Coordinates of C-alpha atoms and ligand atoms in Angstrom, one line a residue:
M1 CA -34.4 -27.3 -82.8
K2 CA -31.2 -29.2 -82.5
P3 CA -28.9 -26.1 -82.4
M4 CA -31.3 -24.7 -79.7
I5 CA -30.8 -27.7 -77.4
I6 CA -27.0 -27.6 -77.9
F7 CA -27.0 -23.9 -77.0
L8 CA -29.1 -24.5 -73.9
I9 CA -26.8 -27.4 -72.7
S10 CA -23.7 -25.2 -73.3
A11 CA -25.2 -22.4 -71.3
C12 CA -26.0 -24.7 -68.4
M13 CA -22.5 -26.1 -68.4
L14 CA -21.0 -22.6 -68.5
L15 CA -23.2 -21.7 -65.4
V16 CA -22.1 -24.7 -63.5
M17 CA -18.4 -24.1 -64.2
T18 CA -18.6 -20.4 -63.1
A19 CA -20.2 -21.5 -59.8
C20 CA -17.5 -24.1 -59.1
A21 CA -14.7 -21.5 -59.8
S22 CA -16.2 -18.9 -57.4
Q23 CA -16.6 -21.6 -54.7
T24 CA -12.9 -22.6 -55.0
A25 CA -11.9 -19.0 -54.8
T26 CA -13.9 -18.6 -51.5
M27 CA -12.4 -21.8 -50.0
T28 CA -8.9 -20.6 -50.9
S29 CA -9.3 -17.2 -49.3
A30 CA -10.8 -18.9 -46.1
D31 CA -7.9 -21.2 -45.9
A32 CA -5.6 -18.3 -46.1
T33 CA -7.4 -16.4 -43.3
V34 CA -7.2 -19.4 -41.0
S35 CA -3.5 -19.9 -41.6
V36 CA -2.8 -16.2 -41.1
S37 CA -4.7 -16.0 -38.0
N38 CA -3.0 -19.1 -36.7
D39 CA 0.3 -17.6 -37.4
S40 CA -0.4 -14.4 -35.6
S41 CA -1.8 -16.2 -32.6
S42 CA 1.3 -18.5 -32.3
D43 CA 3.5 -15.4 -32.7
E44 CA 1.7 -13.8 -29.8
T45 CA 2.2 -16.9 -27.6
A46 CA 5.8 -16.9 -28.6
S47 CA 6.4 -13.4 -27.6
V48 CA 4.6 -13.8 -24.3
S49 CA 6.3 -17.0 -23.3
N50 CA 9.7 -15.6 -24.4
A51 CA 9.3 -12.6 -22.3
S52 CA 12.2 -12.8 -20.0
S53 CA 12.2 -9.3 -18.3
I54 CA 10.3 -8.8 -15.1
D55 CA 6.6 -7.9 -15.8
E56 CA 6.1 -4.8 -13.8
S57 CA 2.5 -4.7 -14.8
T58 CA 1.5 -8.1 -13.8
S59 CA 0.4 -9.2 -10.3
L60 CA -1.0 -12.6 -9.5
K61 CA -4.5 -11.0 -9.8
D62 CA -3.9 -11.2 -13.5
D63 CA -2.4 -14.6 -13.5
K64 CA -4.7 -17.1 -15.2
T65 CA -3.7 -19.9 -12.9
G66 CA -4.5 -17.8 -9.8
E67 CA -8.0 -17.1 -11.3
S68 CA -8.8 -20.7 -11.7
G69 CA -8.7 -21.0 -7.9
D70 CA -6.7 -24.2 -7.9
S71 CA -3.2 -22.9 -8.1
K72 CA -0.6 -24.3 -5.7
I73 CA 1.9 -22.0 -4.0
L74 CA 5.2 -22.7 -2.6
V75 CA 7.4 -20.3 -0.5
A76 CA 11.0 -21.3 -0.9
Y77 CA 13.6 -19.4 1.0
F78 CA 17.2 -19.2 2.2
S79 CA 18.0 -17.5 5.5
C80 CA 21.1 -17.5 7.7
T81 CA 20.0 -15.2 10.5
G82 CA 16.2 -15.6 10.5
T83 CA 15.0 -12.4 8.8
T84 CA 14.0 -13.9 5.5
E85 CA 12.7 -17.0 7.3
K86 CA 10.4 -14.9 9.4
I87 CA 8.9 -13.1 6.4
A88 CA 8.7 -16.4 4.5
G89 CA 6.7 -17.8 7.3
W90 CA 4.2 -15.0 7.2
I91 CA 3.8 -15.2 3.4
A92 CA 3.1 -18.9 3.7
E93 CA 0.6 -18.4 6.6
Q94 CA -1.2 -15.6 4.7
T95 CA -1.4 -17.3 1.3
G96 CA -1.9 -20.9 2.5
A97 CA 1.3 -21.8 0.7
D98 CA 3.8 -24.7 1.5
L99 CA 7.2 -23.8 2.9
Y100 CA 10.6 -25.0 1.7
E101 CA 13.9 -24.1 3.3
I102 CA 16.9 -24.1 1.0
I103 CA 19.5 -25.6 3.3
P104 CA 23.3 -25.5 2.5
E105 CA 25.1 -28.8 2.8
S106 CA 27.9 -26.9 4.5
P107 CA 26.3 -24.4 7.0
Y108 CA 27.6 -20.9 7.1
T109 CA 29.5 -20.0 10.3
S110 CA 29.7 -16.5 11.6
E111 CA 33.2 -16.2 10.1
D112 CA 31.7 -17.1 6.8
L113 CA 29.1 -14.5 7.1
N114 CA 31.6 -11.7 7.8
Y115 CA 31.1 -9.5 4.8
G116 CA 33.7 -7.0 5.9
D117 CA 36.3 -9.7 5.3
S118 CA 37.5 -9.9 1.7
S119 CA 38.6 -13.6 2.2
S120 CA 35.4 -14.9 4.0
R121 CA 33.5 -17.7 2.3
T122 CA 30.5 -15.4 1.5
T123 CA 32.7 -12.7 -0.1
Q124 CA 34.5 -15.3 -2.3
E125 CA 31.3 -16.9 -3.3
Q126 CA 29.6 -13.5 -4.2
N127 CA 32.8 -12.5 -6.1
N128 CA 32.4 -15.7 -8.2
P129 CA 29.3 -15.8 -10.3
E130 CA 30.0 -19.5 -11.1
A131 CA 29.9 -20.6 -7.4
R132 CA 27.1 -23.1 -6.7
P133 CA 27.0 -24.0 -3.0
V134 CA 25.5 -27.5 -2.6
I135 CA 21.9 -27.8 -1.2
S136 CA 21.3 -30.6 1.3
G137 CA 18.1 -32.2 2.6
E138 CA 14.9 -33.2 0.7
S139 CA 14.2 -31.9 -2.8
A140 CA 11.3 -29.6 -3.4
D141 CA 8.5 -31.1 -5.3
I142 CA 8.4 -28.2 -7.7
D143 CA 6.1 -29.9 -10.3
R144 CA 3.2 -29.6 -7.7
Y145 CA 3.4 -25.8 -7.7
D146 CA 2.2 -23.0 -10.1
I147 CA 3.5 -20.1 -8.2
I148 CA 6.9 -20.0 -6.2
F149 CA 7.7 -17.2 -3.8
L150 CA 11.6 -17.1 -3.7
G151 CA 13.1 -15.4 -0.7
Y152 CA 16.7 -14.6 0.1
P153 CA 18.9 -12.1 1.9
I154 CA 20.9 -9.6 -0.1
W155 CA 24.6 -10.4 -0.1
H156 CA 26.9 -7.8 -1.6
G157 CA 24.0 -6.5 -3.6
Q158 CA 23.2 -9.9 -5.0
A159 CA 21.2 -13.1 -4.2
P160 CA 23.4 -15.7 -2.5
R161 CA 24.9 -18.1 -4.9
I162 CA 22.8 -20.9 -3.4
I163 CA 19.8 -19.3 -5.0
S164 CA 21.4 -20.0 -8.3
S165 CA 22.0 -23.6 -7.2
F166 CA 18.3 -23.8 -6.4
L167 CA 17.1 -22.4 -9.7
E168 CA 19.3 -24.7 -11.6
S169 CA 18.1 -27.7 -9.8
Y170 CA 14.5 -27.7 -11.0
D171 CA 12.5 -27.0 -14.2
F172 CA 10.4 -23.9 -13.6
S173 CA 9.0 -23.8 -17.1
G174 CA 5.5 -22.1 -17.3
K175 CA 5.5 -21.2 -13.6
T176 CA 5.4 -17.8 -11.9
I177 CA 8.2 -16.8 -9.6
V178 CA 7.6 -14.0 -7.0
P179 CA 11.1 -13.0 -5.7
F180 CA 11.5 -11.2 -2.4
C181 CA 14.5 -10.3 -0.4
T182 CA 15.6 -8.8 2.9
S183 CA 18.6 -6.5 3.6
H184 CA 20.1 -4.1 6.0
S185 CA 19.7 -1.1 3.7
S186 CA 20.2 -2.1 0.1
G187 CA 17.3 -2.4 -2.4
A188 CA 16.7 -5.5 -4.4
G189 CA 18.7 -3.9 -7.2
S190 CA 19.4 -6.3 -10.1
S191 CA 19.4 -9.4 -7.9
A192 CA 16.2 -10.9 -9.3
V193 CA 16.8 -9.8 -12.9
D194 CA 20.2 -11.5 -12.8
L195 CA 18.6 -14.7 -11.7
Q196 CA 16.3 -14.9 -14.7
S197 CA 18.9 -16.2 -17.1
L198 CA 19.2 -19.4 -15.0
C199 CA 15.6 -20.3 -15.8
S200 CA 13.6 -21.1 -18.9
P201 CA 12.3 -18.0 -20.7
S202 CA 8.8 -19.3 -20.2
V203 CA 9.0 -18.4 -16.5
T204 CA 7.0 -15.3 -15.5
W205 CA 9.0 -13.2 -13.0
L206 CA 7.0 -10.8 -10.9
P207 CA 8.8 -7.7 -9.4
C208 CA 11.1 -8.3 -6.5
E209 CA 10.0 -6.7 -3.1
R210 CA 12.6 -5.9 -0.6
F211 CA 11.9 -6.0 3.2
S212 CA 13.9 -4.8 6.2
A213 CA 14.4 -6.6 9.4
D214 CA 11.8 -4.6 11.2
T215 CA 9.1 -5.3 8.6
S216 CA 5.7 -6.1 10.4
T217 CA 3.3 -8.8 9.6
E218 CA 0.8 -6.1 8.7
T219 CA 3.1 -4.8 5.9
I220 CA 3.4 -8.4 4.5
E221 CA -0.5 -8.6 4.7
E222 CA -0.9 -5.4 2.8
W223 CA 1.7 -6.4 0.2
I224 CA -0.1 -9.7 -0.3
E225 CA -3.6 -8.0 -0.5
V226 CA -2.4 -5.2 -2.9
N227 CA -0.9 -7.8 -5.2
G228 CA -3.7 -10.3 -5.0
Y229 CA -1.7 -13.0 -3.4
A230 CA -4.2 -13.7 -0.6
R231 CA -6.0 -17.0 -0.3
G232 CA -9.3 -15.6 -1.4
N233 CA -7.9 -14.5 -4.8
R234 CA -6.6 -17.9 -5.8
Ligands
LIG1 C1 27.6 -11.9 3.5 C2 26.6 -10.8 3.7 C3 26.5 -9.8 2.8 C4 25.6 -8.8 3.0 N1 25.4 -7.8 2.0 C5 24.5 -6.8 2.2 C6 24.4 -5.8 1.3 O1 25.0 -5.7 0.2 N2 23.4 -4.8 1.5 C7 22.6 -4.8 2.6 O2 21.8 -3.9 2.8 N3 22.7 -5.8 3.5 C8 23.6 -6.8 3.4 N4 23.7 -7.8 4.3 C9 22.8 -7.9 5.4 C10 21.7 -8.9 5.1 O3 21.1 -8.8 3.8 C11 20.4 -8.7 6.0 O4 20.9 -8.8 7.3 C12 19.4 -9.9 5.7 O5 18.1 -9.4 6.1 C13 19.7 -11.2 6.3 O6 18.8 -12.1 6.1 P1 18.7 -13.6 6.8 O7 18.6 -13.2 8.4 O8 17.4 -14.1 6.3 O9 19.9 -14.3 6.6 C14 24.8 -8.9 4.2 C15 24.8 -9.9 5.0 C16 25.7 -10.8 4.8 C17 25.9 -12.0 5.8

């Protein structure tokens, strides 16, 4: 009888130990799954937030902040002869955005704007990538905005250096920048791409749209509609 009892107790203990061992194995594999999936999701986030090229496939229609309906938009622009200013005004009107003019501390005279003169102020600034004309007036309250339309004229194929001053004056991390430009005949070229390195890699840059002086308000309306920038889409 006694050996029988010892045998039964041993059998029970063996069963309990086997059950514990298999539970431990399950927990270990579940832990591994969690940590792997966390790793892959953080990798995804990193690759999205580190994307520093212009996202050709993205419009504000796809922008998560836009979908939430409470995004705040700013139209910041620099303009010397009124073309960019006019378009900035239409964009602000049609999107319900606030307007901010980038004003140089030292205004550009007509001699400064003479782009046929190799010694004019603008030619010298554009030839010097380090030039940072000083901005005067009130600062823009960038923290209040999720989306910033950024408008400028093309000067010698590039954005005026004061746009670099503007971008280096604020932290645009996590925001979306929609660049647009005006010119006599040149396209946007690499103007917006060249500005990206001045901002955090977490900024989403949408493609730069170029407008001519005779652009109509209807054209702007259509651009806003096609890209989902309109009030109703926010
Ligand atoms: C210094 C300077 C350089 C310019 N360079 C170019 C150029 O490279 N290509 C072009 O098509 N237009 C060029 N333009 C014309 C302006 O881009 C165009 O007139 C623009 O719409 C002016 O914008 P604003 O009225 O907002 O200042 C230049 C104008 C200036 C003053």
